Short mmCIF file of C-alpha atoms and ligand atoms in Angstrom, two decimals:
data_model
loop_
_atom_site.label_atom_id
_atom_site.label_comp_id
_atom_site.label_asym_id
_atom_site.label_seq_id
_atom_site.Cartn_x
_atom_site.Cartn_y
_atom_site.Cartn_z
CA MET Z 10 53.36 -51.11 -68.73
CA SER Z 11 54.23 -51.14 -64.83
CA ARG Z 12 51.84 -52.35 -62.17
CA ILE Z 13 51.37 -49.77 -59.09
CA LEU Z 14 49.35 -50.38 -56.14
CA ILE Z 15 47.96 -47.30 -54.15
CA VAL Z 16 47.15 -47.60 -50.48
CA ASP Z 17 45.21 -44.86 -49.00
CA ASP Z 18 42.10 -44.84 -46.67
CA GLU Z 19 40.75 -41.82 -48.54
CA ARG Z 20 38.87 -42.55 -51.55
CA ASN Z 21 39.50 -39.33 -52.79
CA MET Z 22 43.26 -39.26 -52.60
CA ARG Z 23 43.28 -42.69 -54.26
CA LYS Z 24 41.18 -41.22 -57.17
CA ILE Z 25 43.63 -38.16 -57.92
CA LEU Z 26 46.56 -40.85 -57.53
CA ALA Z 27 45.26 -43.08 -59.76
CA SER Z 28 44.51 -40.56 -62.65
CA ASN Z 29 47.85 -39.33 -62.52
CA LEU Z 30 49.66 -42.17 -62.82
CA ALA Z 31 47.18 -43.76 -65.69
CA GLN Z 32 48.40 -40.76 -67.62
CA ASP Z 33 51.94 -42.99 -67.77
CA GLN Z 34 49.92 -46.01 -68.89
CA HIS Z 35 50.44 -47.82 -65.54
CA SER Z 36 48.19 -50.44 -64.43
CA VAL Z 37 46.83 -49.12 -61.20
CA SER Z 38 45.23 -51.17 -58.34
CA GLU Z 39 43.87 -49.48 -55.10
CA ALA Z 40 43.64 -50.67 -51.46
CA ALA Z 41 41.88 -48.83 -48.59
CA GLY Z 42 44.01 -49.93 -46.09
CA VAL Z 43 46.69 -52.25 -44.60
CA ALA Z 44 44.70 -55.49 -44.72
CA GLU Z 45 43.52 -54.88 -48.26
CA ALA Z 46 47.05 -54.12 -49.30
CA ARG Z 47 48.18 -57.19 -47.78
CA ALA Z 48 45.65 -59.18 -49.86
CA CYS Z 49 46.51 -57.48 -52.84
CA LEU Z 50 50.27 -58.07 -52.52
CA ALA Z 51 49.92 -61.69 -51.83
CA ALA Z 52 47.53 -62.47 -54.99
CA ASN Z 53 49.10 -60.24 -57.80
CA GLN Z 54 52.82 -59.07 -58.57
CA PHE Z 55 53.38 -55.30 -58.43
CA ASP Z 56 56.42 -52.87 -59.84
CA ALA Z 57 55.77 -50.19 -56.98
CA VAL Z 58 53.45 -49.24 -54.12
CA ILE Z 59 52.79 -45.90 -53.06
CA THR Z 60 51.34 -46.16 -49.45
CA ASP Z 61 49.90 -43.44 -47.06
CA GLN Z 62 51.46 -43.19 -43.61
CA LYS Z 63 48.44 -43.14 -41.20
CA MET Z 64 45.59 -45.46 -41.85
CA PRO Z 65 42.76 -46.71 -39.28
CA ASP Z 66 43.67 -50.16 -39.61
CA GLY Z 67 47.72 -49.67 -39.73
CA GLU Z 68 50.47 -47.84 -40.62
CA GLY Z 69 52.53 -47.47 -44.03
CA LEU Z 70 55.58 -49.11 -42.32
CA ASP Z 71 53.32 -52.13 -41.98
CA VAL Z 72 52.41 -52.17 -45.77
CA LEU Z 73 56.40 -51.89 -46.38
CA ALA Z 74 57.10 -54.66 -44.04
CA CYS Z 75 54.33 -56.96 -46.01
CA ALA Z 76 55.90 -56.01 -49.26
CA ARG Z 77 59.50 -56.78 -48.00
CA GLU Z 78 58.22 -60.10 -46.96
CA LEU Z 79 56.34 -61.27 -49.64
CA ASP Z 80 58.56 -59.63 -52.70
CA PRO Z 81 61.66 -58.14 -51.43
CA ALA Z 82 62.60 -56.36 -54.85
CA LEU Z 83 59.29 -54.46 -54.82
CA SER Z 84 59.94 -50.57 -53.95
CA VAL Z 85 57.57 -48.75 -51.85
CA VAL Z 86 57.08 -45.00 -51.92
CA PHE Z 87 55.38 -43.09 -48.73
CA LEU Z 88 53.00 -40.60 -49.08
CA THR Z 89 52.96 -38.46 -46.02
CA ALA Z 90 51.00 -35.16 -44.76
CA PHE Z 91 53.14 -35.38 -41.80
CA ALA Z 92 56.53 -35.33 -43.33
CA THR Z 93 58.75 -35.06 -40.43
CA ILE Z 94 62.53 -35.80 -40.92
CA GLU Z 95 62.14 -38.69 -38.24
CA LEU Z 96 59.51 -40.53 -40.34
CA ALA Z 97 61.43 -39.91 -43.55
CA VAL Z 98 64.63 -41.99 -41.70
CA GLU Z 99 62.42 -44.26 -40.20
CA SER Z 100 60.84 -45.51 -43.76
CA MET Z 101 63.75 -45.24 -45.49
CA ARG Z 102 66.02 -47.28 -42.77
CA GLN Z 103 63.33 -49.73 -43.11
CA GLY Z 104 63.79 -50.33 -46.82
CA ALA Z 105 61.59 -47.73 -48.57
CA PHE Z 106 62.41 -46.64 -51.65
CA ASP Z 107 61.31 -42.90 -51.50
CA PHE Z 108 58.75 -40.77 -50.07
CA VAL Z 109 56.31 -37.66 -51.20
CA THR Z 110 54.98 -35.06 -49.13
CA LYS Z 111 51.25 -34.14 -49.39
CA PRO Z 112 49.88 -32.00 -50.87
CA PHE Z 113 52.04 -33.20 -53.72
CA GLN Z 114 52.65 -32.09 -57.22
CA PRO Z 115 51.60 -34.64 -60.02
CA GLU Z 116 54.66 -34.43 -61.81
CA VAL Z 117 56.91 -35.10 -58.88
CA VAL Z 118 54.22 -38.23 -57.99
CA ARG Z 119 54.59 -39.55 -61.65
CA ALA Z 120 58.44 -39.11 -61.57
CA THR Z 121 58.77 -40.99 -58.11
CA ALA Z 122 56.51 -43.71 -59.41
CA ARG Z 123 58.52 -44.24 -62.39
CA ARG Z 124 61.91 -44.49 -60.80
CA ALA Z 125 60.40 -46.57 -58.42
CA CYS Z 126 59.19 -49.14 -60.90
CA GLU Z 127 62.49 -49.07 -62.79
CA HIS Z 128 64.57 -49.72 -59.53
CA THR Z 129 62.05 -52.78 -59.04
CA GLU Z 130 62.92 -54.10 -62.48
CA LEU Z 131 66.54 -53.73 -61.85
CA LEU Z 132 66.35 -55.46 -58.28
CA ARG Z 133 64.69 -58.26 -60.24
CA GLU Z 134 66.86 -58.46 -62.98
CA ASN Z 135 69.90 -58.79 -60.66
CA ASP Z 136 68.24 -61.52 -58.80
CA LEU Z 137 67.67 -63.34 -61.79
CA LEU Z 138 71.25 -63.05 -62.80
CA LYS Z 139 72.52 -64.11 -59.75
CA LEU Z 140 70.33 -67.08 -59.62
CA THR Z 141 71.41 -67.88 -63.01
CA VAL Z 142 75.39 -67.41 -62.41
CA ASP Z 143 74.80 -69.44 -59.04
CA ARG Z 144 73.38 -72.36 -60.99
CA LEU Z 145 76.03 -72.38 -63.65
CA GLU Z 146 78.64 -72.36 -60.93
CA GLY Z 147 76.61 -74.91 -59.47
CA SER Z 148 76.90 -73.17 -56.03
CA ALA Z 149 72.97 -72.96 -55.35
CA GLU Z 150 73.46 -72.61 -51.80
CA ILE Z 151 72.95 -75.49 -49.64
CA PHE Z 152 69.94 -74.42 -47.62
CA GLY Z 153 68.88 -75.24 -43.93
CA ASN Z 154 69.38 -74.25 -40.50
CA GLY Z 155 68.81 -77.44 -38.53
CA PRO Z 156 71.81 -79.08 -36.80
CA ALA Z 157 71.90 -81.79 -39.22
CA ILE Z 158 72.58 -79.38 -42.12
CA LEU Z 159 74.48 -77.22 -40.31
CA ALA Z 160 76.88 -79.85 -39.44
CA VAL Z 161 76.90 -80.51 -43.14
CA ARG Z 162 77.99 -77.15 -44.15
CA GLU Z 163 80.80 -77.09 -41.56
CA MET Z 164 82.33 -80.43 -42.68
CA ILE Z 165 82.10 -78.96 -46.40
CA ALA Z 166 83.86 -76.00 -45.20
CA ARG Z 167 86.66 -78.11 -43.66
CA VAL Z 168 87.04 -80.46 -46.30
CA ALA Z 169 87.35 -77.93 -48.89
CA ALA Z 170 90.58 -76.59 -48.55
CA THR Z 171 92.13 -80.24 -48.63
CA ASN Z 172 92.74 -82.82 -51.45
CA VAL Z 173 90.90 -85.51 -49.16
CA THR Z 174 88.42 -87.93 -51.08
CA VAL Z 175 84.70 -87.79 -49.63
CA LEU Z 176 82.02 -89.97 -49.79
CA ILE Z 177 78.98 -88.46 -49.63
CA THR Z 178 75.81 -90.96 -48.70
CA GLY Z 179 72.31 -90.42 -48.62
CA GLU Z 180 69.03 -91.40 -50.03
CA THR Z 181 67.98 -90.20 -53.31
CA GLY Z 182 67.29 -86.30 -53.74
CA THR Z 183 68.93 -85.55 -50.49
CA GLY Z 184 71.60 -83.05 -52.27
CA LYS Z 185 74.64 -85.27 -52.96
CA GLU Z 186 75.63 -83.75 -56.02
CA LEU Z 187 74.79 -80.22 -54.55
CA VAL Z 188 77.24 -80.84 -51.58
CA ALA Z 189 79.98 -82.09 -54.23
CA ARG Z 190 79.84 -79.09 -56.14
CA ALA Z 191 79.78 -76.85 -52.90
CA ILE Z 192 83.02 -78.73 -52.11
CA HIS Z 193 84.51 -78.21 -55.25
CA LYS Z 194 83.31 -74.45 -55.59
CA SER Z 195 84.84 -73.67 -52.07
CA SER Z 196 88.18 -75.53 -52.73
CA PRO Z 197 91.25 -73.89 -54.37
CA ARG Z 198 90.57 -75.96 -57.64
CA ALA Z 199 87.10 -73.93 -58.06
CA GLN Z 200 88.48 -72.33 -61.49
CA LYS Z 201 89.34 -75.82 -62.96
CA PRO Z 202 86.78 -78.31 -64.11
CA PHE Z 203 84.31 -79.99 -61.72
CA ILE Z 204 83.41 -83.34 -63.73
CA PRO Z 205 80.42 -85.34 -62.78
CA VAL Z 206 80.28 -89.15 -63.86
CA ASN Z 207 77.32 -91.08 -63.08
CA CYS Z 208 78.78 -94.65 -62.62
CA ALA Z 209 75.31 -96.25 -63.00
CA ALA Z 210 74.63 -95.09 -66.40
CA PHE Z 211 77.32 -96.84 -68.35
CA THR Z 212 78.08 -100.61 -69.12
CA GLU Z 213 81.33 -101.92 -67.43
CA THR Z 214 83.58 -101.33 -70.22
CA LEU Z 215 82.20 -98.25 -71.38
CA LEU Z 216 82.69 -96.69 -67.82
CA GLU Z 217 86.29 -97.86 -68.06
CA SER Z 218 87.23 -96.00 -71.40
CA GLU Z 219 85.13 -93.15 -70.20
CA LEU Z 220 87.04 -92.67 -66.45
CA PHE Z 221 90.54 -93.50 -67.97
CA GLY Z 222 90.29 -93.00 -71.74
CA HIS Z 223 91.44 -95.32 -74.45
CA GLU Z 224 94.13 -95.68 -77.35
CA LYS Z 225 93.18 -95.94 -80.52
CA GLY Z 226 92.54 -99.66 -81.80
CA ALA Z 227 91.96 -100.71 -77.70
CA PHE Z 228 88.79 -102.42 -78.70
CA THR Z 229 86.32 -102.60 -81.78
CA GLY Z 230 85.00 -99.20 -82.28
CA ALA Z 231 87.92 -97.41 -80.74
CA ASP Z 232 89.00 -95.71 -83.88
CA ARG Z 233 90.71 -92.80 -82.42
CA MET Z 234 92.34 -92.23 -79.19
CA ARG Z 235 90.12 -90.66 -76.30
CA LEU Z 236 91.11 -88.97 -73.41
CA GLY Z 237 89.45 -90.15 -69.99
CA LEU Z 238 87.52 -87.70 -67.66
CA PHE Z 239 90.56 -88.45 -65.24
CA GLU Z 240 92.95 -86.59 -67.63
CA ALA Z 241 89.97 -83.97 -68.58
CA ALA Z 242 89.69 -83.39 -64.64
CA HIS Z 243 93.28 -82.71 -64.29
CA GLU Z 244 93.79 -80.00 -61.37
CA GLY Z 245 89.91 -79.95 -60.95
CA THR Z 246 87.72 -82.28 -59.11
CA LEU Z 247 85.86 -85.50 -60.40
CA PHE Z 248 82.72 -86.39 -59.11
CA LEU Z 249 82.08 -90.50 -59.10
CA ASP Z 250 78.15 -90.61 -58.44
CA GLU Z 251 76.58 -93.89 -57.82
CA ALA Z 252 80.20 -95.16 -56.94
CA GLY Z 253 78.45 -98.22 -55.68
CA GLU Z 254 77.73 -99.58 -59.04
CA MET Z 255 81.08 -100.00 -60.05
CA SER Z 256 82.37 -103.29 -61.42
CA PRO Z 257 85.34 -105.22 -59.69
CA ALA Z 258 87.56 -104.34 -62.56
CA THR Z 259 86.86 -100.67 -62.49
CA GLN Z 260 87.39 -100.41 -58.50
CA ALA Z 261 90.65 -102.11 -59.07
CA LYS Z 262 91.70 -99.32 -61.54
CA LEU Z 263 90.26 -96.66 -59.51
CA LEU Z 264 91.96 -97.83 -56.45
CA ARG Z 265 95.32 -97.47 -58.29
CA VAL Z 266 94.67 -93.86 -59.42
CA LEU Z 267 93.72 -92.94 -56.03
CA THR Z 268 96.97 -94.76 -54.46
CA ASP Z 269 99.51 -93.56 -56.92
CA GLY Z 270 97.80 -90.59 -58.92
CA LYS Z 271 98.33 -92.27 -62.11
CA VAL Z 272 95.87 -93.36 -64.97
CA VAL Z 273 96.43 -95.83 -67.53
CA ARG Z 274 94.66 -95.80 -70.79
CA VAL Z 275 92.37 -98.68 -71.92
CA GLY Z 276 94.92 -100.44 -74.44
CA SER Z 277 98.07 -98.62 -73.23
CA THR Z 278 100.69 -99.80 -70.51
CA LYS Z 279 101.80 -96.13 -70.20
CA PRO Z 280 100.62 -94.61 -66.70
CA ARG Z 281 100.02 -90.61 -67.01
CA ASP Z 282 100.36 -88.53 -63.90
CA VAL Z 283 97.08 -87.10 -62.89
CA ASP Z 284 96.26 -84.23 -60.31
CA VAL Z 285 92.72 -84.75 -59.70
CA ARG Z 286 90.17 -84.36 -56.55
CA VAL Z 287 88.00 -87.12 -56.14
CA LEU Z 288 84.66 -86.88 -54.64
CA VAL Z 289 82.42 -90.16 -54.31
CA ALA Z 290 78.39 -90.21 -53.86
CA THR Z 291 76.16 -93.40 -53.52
CA HIS Z 292 72.74 -94.04 -52.19
CA ARG Z 293 73.92 -97.72 -51.32
CA ASP Z 294 75.20 -98.83 -47.87
CA LEU Z 295 78.55 -99.34 -49.17
CA ASP Z 296 79.78 -100.95 -45.74
CA GLU Z 297 76.90 -103.67 -46.47
CA ARG Z 298 78.40 -104.10 -50.02
CA VAL Z 299 81.98 -104.53 -48.43
CA ARG Z 300 80.37 -107.11 -46.02
CA GLN Z 301 78.92 -108.96 -49.14
CA GLY Z 302 82.10 -108.87 -51.10
CA THR Z 303 80.79 -106.83 -53.85
CA PHE Z 304 82.68 -103.79 -53.06
CA ARG Z 305 86.50 -103.58 -52.36
CA GLN Z 306 87.15 -102.90 -48.83
CA ASP Z 307 90.63 -101.51 -49.59
CA LEU Z 308 88.85 -99.15 -52.04
CA TYR Z 309 86.09 -98.23 -49.51
CA TYR Z 310 88.68 -97.34 -47.09
CA ARG Z 311 90.24 -94.98 -49.47
CA LEU Z 312 87.05 -93.55 -50.74
CA ALA Z 313 85.48 -93.16 -47.20
CA VAL Z 314 88.44 -90.87 -45.77
CA VAL Z 315 85.92 -88.36 -44.92
CA PRO Z 316 82.36 -89.49 -44.75
CA ILE Z 317 79.53 -86.82 -44.99
CA PRO Z 318 75.81 -88.27 -44.63
CA LEU Z 319 73.30 -86.42 -45.72
CA PRO Z 320 70.03 -86.50 -43.79
CA PRO Z 321 66.72 -87.50 -45.59
CA LEU Z 322 64.17 -84.46 -45.32
CA ARG Z 323 61.67 -86.26 -42.80
CA MET Z 324 64.50 -86.00 -40.39
CA ARG Z 325 64.88 -82.20 -40.78
CA ARG Z 326 61.25 -81.16 -41.28
CA GLU Z 327 62.32 -77.82 -39.47
CA ASP Z 328 63.95 -76.62 -42.94
CA ILE Z 329 60.75 -77.34 -44.97
CA PRO Z 330 58.86 -73.98 -44.76
CA GLY Z 331 62.60 -72.20 -45.54
CA LEU Z 332 62.96 -74.64 -48.73
CA CYS Z 333 59.35 -73.98 -49.77
CA GLU Z 334 60.13 -70.37 -50.11
CA LEU Z 335 63.36 -70.74 -51.95
CA PHE Z 336 61.75 -73.23 -54.08
CA CYS Z 337 58.62 -71.06 -54.93
CA ARG Z 338 60.91 -68.06 -55.95
CA GLU Z 339 63.60 -70.20 -57.72
CA VAL Z 340 60.42 -72.24 -59.76
CA SER Z 341 58.48 -68.82 -60.54
CA SER Z 342 61.51 -66.97 -62.03
CA ASP Z 343 62.52 -70.18 -64.06
CA LEU Z 344 59.18 -70.81 -65.27
CA LYS Z 345 58.04 -67.19 -65.30
CA VAL Z 346 54.89 -68.13 -63.25
CA PRO Z 347 53.35 -65.60 -60.99
CA MET Z 348 55.19 -66.00 -57.65
CA ARG Z 349 52.92 -67.49 -54.93
CA ARG Z 350 53.01 -68.44 -51.31
CA ILE Z 351 51.74 -71.55 -49.70
CA SER Z 352 48.95 -71.30 -47.27
CA THR Z 353 49.72 -72.41 -43.63
CA LYS Z 354 47.50 -75.75 -44.03
CA ALA Z 355 49.60 -76.69 -46.95
CA LEU Z 356 52.65 -75.92 -45.09
CA GLU Z 357 51.62 -78.10 -42.39
CA LYS Z 358 50.52 -80.91 -44.60
CA LEU Z 359 54.03 -80.82 -46.26
CA LYS Z 360 55.52 -80.92 -42.89
CA ARG Z 361 53.77 -84.31 -41.99
CA TYR Z 362 54.82 -85.84 -45.21
CA ASP Z 363 57.79 -88.43 -45.22
CA PHE Z 364 59.20 -87.34 -48.56
CA PRO Z 365 60.62 -90.58 -50.16
CA GLY Z 366 62.26 -88.53 -52.96
CA ASN Z 367 63.46 -85.84 -50.27
CA ILE Z 368 64.36 -82.58 -51.65
CA ARG Z 369 63.91 -83.50 -55.26
CA GLU Z 370 60.44 -84.40 -54.53
CA LEU Z 371 59.79 -81.12 -52.80
CA ARG Z 372 60.98 -78.99 -55.66
CA ASN Z 373 58.84 -81.27 -58.07
CA LEU Z 374 55.89 -80.95 -55.83
CA ILE Z 375 56.24 -76.84 -55.81
CA GLU Z 376 56.76 -76.90 -59.62
CA ARG Z 377 53.59 -78.77 -60.05
CA ALA Z 378 51.66 -76.69 -57.73
CA LEU Z 379 52.78 -73.32 -59.04
CA ILE Z 380 52.06 -74.56 -62.42
CA LEU Z 381 48.44 -76.02 -62.09
CA SER Z 382 46.98 -74.30 -59.11
CA VAL Z 383 44.77 -71.05 -59.96
CA THR Z 384 44.35 -69.74 -56.64
CA PRO Z 385 46.17 -66.84 -55.05
CA GLU Z 386 47.58 -69.23 -52.37
CA ILE Z 387 48.76 -72.36 -52.85
CA GLY Z 388 46.56 -74.67 -50.61
CA PRO Z 389 46.77 -78.27 -49.41
CA ASP Z 390 44.76 -79.75 -52.45
CA ASP Z 391 47.63 -78.41 -54.41
CA PHE Z 392 49.80 -80.90 -53.09
CA PRO Z 393 48.38 -84.58 -53.74
CA LEU Z 394 50.48 -86.82 -51.58
CA ALA Z 395 50.16 -90.27 -50.54
CA ARG Z 396 48.68 -90.79 -47.03
CA ALA Z 397 51.01 -92.74 -45.05
CA ASP Z 398 48.05 -95.28 -44.30
CA GLU Z 399 47.93 -95.85 -47.89
CA LYS Z 400 51.32 -96.64 -48.69
CA ALA Z 401 52.22 -100.38 -49.39
CA SER Z 402 53.88 -101.01 -46.04
CA LEU Z 403 53.92 -104.59 -44.16
CA ASP Z 404 52.39 -105.34 -40.90
CA GLY Z 405 53.92 -107.35 -37.98
CA GLU Z 406 53.04 -110.68 -39.65
CA GLY Z 407 54.50 -109.57 -42.92
CA LYS Z 408 51.12 -108.89 -44.83
CA LEU Z 409 50.61 -105.95 -47.12
CA THR Z 410 48.23 -103.96 -45.00
CA TRP Z 411 46.02 -102.52 -47.91
CA LEU Z 412 45.42 -106.55 -48.99
CA ALA Z 413 42.45 -106.30 -46.39
CA SER Z 414 40.60 -103.73 -48.75
CA MET Z 415 40.97 -105.53 -52.02
CA PRO Z 416 37.90 -107.48 -53.36
CA GLU Z 417 38.44 -111.22 -53.07
CA THR Z 418 38.03 -111.85 -56.76
CA VAL Z 419 40.44 -110.38 -58.87
CA ASP Z 420 42.04 -110.84 -62.43
CA LEU Z 421 45.29 -111.25 -60.71
CA ARG Z 422 47.21 -111.16 -64.19
CA ASN Z 423 45.78 -108.08 -65.38
CA PHE Z 424 45.91 -106.07 -61.80
CA LEU Z 425 49.59 -106.90 -61.34
CA GLU Z 426 50.70 -105.85 -64.69
CA GLN Z 427 48.58 -102.47 -64.00
CA VAL Z 428 50.28 -102.19 -60.50
CA GLU Z 429 53.55 -102.92 -62.41
CA LYS Z 430 52.97 -100.32 -65.02
CA GLY Z 431 51.80 -97.83 -62.62
CA LEU Z 432 54.94 -98.24 -60.51
CA ILE Z 433 57.29 -97.70 -63.65
CA LEU Z 434 55.45 -94.62 -64.90
CA ARG Z 435 55.78 -93.02 -61.26
CA ALA Z 436 59.33 -94.01 -61.12
CA LEU Z 437 59.92 -92.32 -64.56
CA GLU Z 438 58.44 -89.28 -63.70
CA ALA Z 439 60.18 -88.97 -60.65
CA SER Z 440 63.48 -89.37 -62.11
CA ASP Z 441 62.99 -86.72 -64.74
CA GLY Z 442 62.61 -89.83 -67.62
CA VAL Z 443 66.23 -90.86 -66.79
CA GLN Z 444 66.07 -94.51 -67.09
CA ALA Z 445 69.07 -95.48 -65.22
CA GLU Z 446 67.61 -93.44 -62.34
CA ALA Z 447 64.25 -95.06 -62.71
CA ALA Z 448 65.73 -98.43 -62.53
CA ARG Z 449 67.64 -97.77 -59.41
CA ARG Z 450 64.24 -96.59 -57.78
CA LEU Z 451 62.44 -99.77 -58.98
CA GLN Z 452 65.63 -101.81 -58.02
CA LEU Z 453 65.50 -103.18 -61.11
CA SER Z 454 68.63 -103.87 -64.09
CA ARG Z 455 68.68 -101.50 -66.66
CA SER Z 456 67.91 -104.31 -69.26
CA ASP Z 457 64.80 -105.28 -66.86
CA LEU Z 458 63.18 -101.91 -67.13
CA ALA Z 459 63.86 -101.53 -70.84
CA TYR Z 460 62.42 -104.87 -71.31
CA LYS Z 461 59.33 -103.81 -69.16
CA LEU Z 462 59.20 -100.64 -71.04
CA ALA Z 463 58.83 -102.43 -74.41
CA LYS Z 464 56.31 -104.72 -72.91
CA TYR Z 465 53.99 -101.89 -71.92
CA GLU Z 466 55.03 -99.78 -74.79
CA ILE Z 467 56.01 -96.86 -72.77
CA LYS Z 468 57.30 -94.47 -74.90
CA MET Z 469 60.30 -92.23 -73.90
CA ASP Z 470 61.05 -88.70 -74.88
CA ARG Z 471 64.38 -88.61 -73.54
CA GLY Z 472 66.88 -90.67 -71.31
N1 ATP K 512 69.78 -78.36 -49.08
C1 ATP K 512 69.45 -77.95 -49.92
N2 ATP K 512 69.01 -76.75 -50.43
C2 ATP K 512 68.81 -76.23 -51.33
N3 ATP K 512 68.42 -77.09 -52.56
C3 ATP K 512 68.79 -78.43 -52.23
C4 ATP K 512 69.35 -78.96 -51.04
N4 ATP K 512 69.40 -80.27 -51.21
C5 ATP K 512 69.21 -80.86 -52.42
N5 ATP K 512 68.80 -79.79 -53.10
C6 ATP K 512 68.09 -79.56 -54.45
O1 ATP K 512 67.42 -80.83 -54.25
C7 ATP K 512 67.67 -81.58 -55.90
C8 ATP K 512 68.21 -82.96 -55.78
O2 ATP K 512 70.01 -82.76 -55.28
P1 ATP K 512 70.78 -83.78 -55.80
O3 ATP K 512 70.68 -83.96 -57.20
O4 ATP K 512 72.26 -82.96 -55.33
O5 ATP K 512 70.41 -84.87 -54.98
P2 ATP K 512 71.07 -86.49 -55.00
O6 ATP K 512 71.20 -86.53 -53.49
O7 ATP K 512 72.32 -86.23 -55.95
O8 ATP K 512 69.97 -87.04 -55.66
P3 ATP K 512 70.08 -88.60 -56.53
O9 ATP K 512 70.71 -89.65 -55.23
O10 ATP K 512 68.74 -88.92 -56.59
O11 ATP K 512 70.93 -88.47 -57.52
C9 ATP K 512 68.46 -80.43 -56.80
O12 ATP K 512 67.61 -79.46 -57.35
C10 ATP K 512 68.86 -79.58 -55.64
O13 ATP K 512 69.46 -78.25 -56.02
MG1 MG K 513 72.88 -87.06 -57.82
#
């Protein structure tokens, strides 16, 4: 069953069309003018629109423009008594699917409506397919028009063709992995493997054997030879995520691979040639770690041949509306929930927010709003954001500003436990349940986090 919207100011004409189309089991809605059509289009998804040309509050072309804006795949058919070649050409040029002249033959309208619906469906499938392919290839476009992100895109284009090591830095959720994938995809290595490794997710010894492989019997439990990721990524790209977390021993080994292009498996002495491009990301200030002595300076220089710093979302607020639209589309097709728009008020609210979790946080917020909100437009209340003045911030004298609002008698231990548990749950949620990530957000070691999870009996489904 297809959903068709009829737009015509003449009630009679709408009734005739509706009864015609109902013979094909379409579900038909009616709008008496441009404004009504706009409201219908914003509130529901249709498969075709049939619109009159001249109406008291506007023209068919306005309906077309509105449809193109809200749902670019939607086919719009024009119905016109003033069929002139010019009008036909103009409406088709602006993206109409077809036009039918009044007085019309019922069969012609029905056939045109059927074709229009099929066309819409095809375009939607195509979009979905493209989206899936993009996702699989990891190419999901790096969206943004602000100067900061233009500079990033230009940098990607410049380094893609080379083999230089790139150090991508930025706060959590700013798109570091997205950029790494984009570099790989536009490089001559695009057809070869792209292998991401989260250095923070392994213990020191595990990370070494993960990266460099090991020989049989290299350590207890190594009951067979294992190829390391460097060898697996041969001719491709290895993405070392959270590289700031590498132990000194792993740093030393990595430096060797980068210097002479050879890996030595754990438990072996034989160097093996590998041809791997290395991309590195970290949310840490590596410079600072070098000064502290926890990160090797020589390795730092090797890695940071080309640095790409990613701006936090709050420094590129101009991109928020575009990202919202992109994510609304992606999420609604991913989750099969109806596409809805974000109201102007809600957009303004988002534009004022600081997004500590950056683009990932924005995407999660939109996902949540699309699932939970029931109104035709997503409104400000669908985005429960922490107000800046509610955040735990320090005033000039180093006092927590919200302390003043606390009662003077509290059960301190209980209160602190509640706060701790709440913050842990929030970090887990923001990290999609990945414990290594949550630990990082809380600046805890993984074992400290594990201890606290057990203490508060927080059960994990995954991660
Ligand atoms: N410019 C962008 N355009 C569209 N989507 C983006 C952009 N930047 C990031 N995203 C999306 O935001 C989410 C987070 O991006 P990504 O995983 O690359 O961030 P990250 O910097 O690696 O975060 P973390 O430090 O937490 O690992 C992903 O869903 C990604 O597709
Ligand atoms: Mg990442």
